[in-house]
Amino acid sequence: EKQAMLAGEKVKQDGGAEHRGRFAFDAKATPFGDYDHAFISAVETRWYYYIDNNLVTPRAGKVICEFKLTNDGRITDMKIENNDVGEILGMFCRNAIEDNQRYPKWPDDMRRVIGSNSREIRFTFYYN
């Protein structure tokens, strides 16, 4: 299992930091760091967009989303496995993943290595 931890820190001009949250990415390890990094960045950027542009005060807790990412870049079988922060903050997480339909197709060698038309992925979003 591979975990990428992303710290959500928005640095202000004065050098202080405002902490919004972070998330963890679980998927079977693949040598396709570039693809995964771009995928994670797209989700993370979207999640922070929701947090920053809604008048919802995040409460501490986490949301776990499990889904499949298909080789043609679609998200299927989305399930929220755990949510202890309420419906709206949970929806931010789900939407952050689903909004960017579609993601890029997998490179040929990635398809070969994964040996399947989809991968199971779990994102854990931590609200601080």
PDB file of C-alpha atoms in Angstrom, residues 78-124:
ATOM      1  CA  MET A  78     -18.153   6.145  -5.135  1.00  0.00           C
ATOM      2  CA  LYS A  79     -18.853   5.313  -1.508  1.00  0.00           C
ATOM      3  CA  ILE A  80     -18.415   7.467   1.557  1.00  0.00           C
ATOM      4  CA  GLU A  81     -17.122   4.931   4.063  1.00  0.00           C
ATOM      5  CA  ASN A  82     -16.786   7.258   7.007  1.00  0.00           C
ATOM      6  CA  ASN A  83     -17.918  10.796   7.718  1.00  0.00           C
ATOM      7  CA  ASP A  84     -17.813  12.367  11.145  1.00  0.00           C
ATOM      8  CA  VAL A  85     -17.953  16.002   9.996  1.00  0.00           C
ATOM      9  CA  GLY A  86     -21.473  16.277   8.582  1.00  0.00           C
ATOM     10  CA  GLU A  87     -23.130  16.176   5.194  1.00  0.00           C
ATOM     11  CA  ILE A  88     -21.818  19.413   3.675  1.00  0.00           C
ATOM     12  CA  LEU A  89     -18.142  18.804   4.472  1.00  0.00           C
ATOM     13  CA  GLY A  90     -18.593  15.233   3.252  1.00  0.00           C
ATOM     14  CA  MET A  91     -20.021  16.504  -0.008  1.00  0.00           C
ATOM     15  CA  PHE A  92     -16.973  18.749  -0.508  1.00  0.00           C
ATOM     16  CA  CYS A  93     -14.791  15.624  -0.463  1.00  0.00           C
ATOM     17  CA  ARG A  94     -17.000  13.652  -2.816  1.00  0.00           C
ATOM     18  CA  ASN A  95     -17.351  16.577  -5.214  1.00  0.00           C
ATOM     19  CA  ALA A  96     -13.605  17.264  -5.138  1.00  0.00           C
ATOM     20  CA  ILE A  97     -13.068  13.780  -6.592  1.00  0.00           C
ATOM     21  CA  GLU A  98     -16.024  13.693  -8.992  1.00  0.00           C
ATOM     22  CA  ASP A  99     -15.931  17.275 -10.332  1.00  0.00           C
ATOM     23  CA  ASN A 100     -12.927  16.818 -12.566  1.00  0.00           C
ATOM     24  CA  GLN A 101     -14.481  14.147 -14.768  1.00  0.00           C
ATOM     25  CA  ARG A 102     -12.711  13.060 -16.719  1.00  0.00           C
ATOM     26  CA  TYR A 103      -9.199  12.453 -15.575  1.00  0.00           C
ATOM     27  CA  PRO A 104      -6.530  11.557 -18.132  1.00  0.00           C
ATOM     28  CA  LYS A 105      -6.469   8.083 -19.654  1.00  0.00           C
ATOM     29  CA  TRP A 106      -3.848   5.835 -18.150  1.00  0.00           C
ATOM     30  CA  PRO A 107      -0.613   5.484 -20.099  1.00  0.00           C
ATOM     31  CA  ASP A 108      -0.277   2.075 -21.830  1.00  0.00           C
ATOM     32  CA  ASP A 109       2.450   0.824 -19.510  1.00  0.00           C
ATOM     33  CA  MET A 110       0.369   1.786 -16.474  1.00  0.00           C
ATOM     34  CA  ARG A 111      -2.529  -0.282 -17.829  1.00  0.00           C
ATOM     35  CA  ARG A 112      -0.195  -3.209 -18.366  1.00  0.00           C
ATOM     36  CA  VAL A 113       1.268  -3.044 -14.864  1.00  0.00           C
ATOM     37  CA  ILE A 114      -2.101  -2.619 -13.124  1.00  0.00           C
ATOM     38  CA  GLY A 115      -3.536  -5.419 -15.275  1.00  0.00           C
ATOM     39  CA  SER A 116      -7.115  -4.304 -14.782  1.00  0.00           C
ATOM     40  CA  ASN A 117      -9.484  -1.700 -16.204  1.00  0.00           C
ATOM     41  CA  SER A 118      -9.812   0.075 -12.861  1.00  0.00           C
ATOM     42  CA  ARG A 119      -8.044   0.629  -9.557  1.00  0.00           C
ATOM     43  CA  GLU A 120      -9.610   0.855  -6.148  1.00  0.00           C
ATOM     44  CA  ILE A 121      -8.639   4.056  -4.405  1.00  0.00           C
ATOM     45  CA  ARG A 122      -9.347   5.375  -0.941  1.00  0.00           C
ATOM     46  CA  PHE A 123      -8.933   9.024  -0.048  1.00  0.00           C
ATOM     47  CA  THR A 124      -9.036  10.084   3.579  1.00  0.00           C
TER      48      THR A 124
END
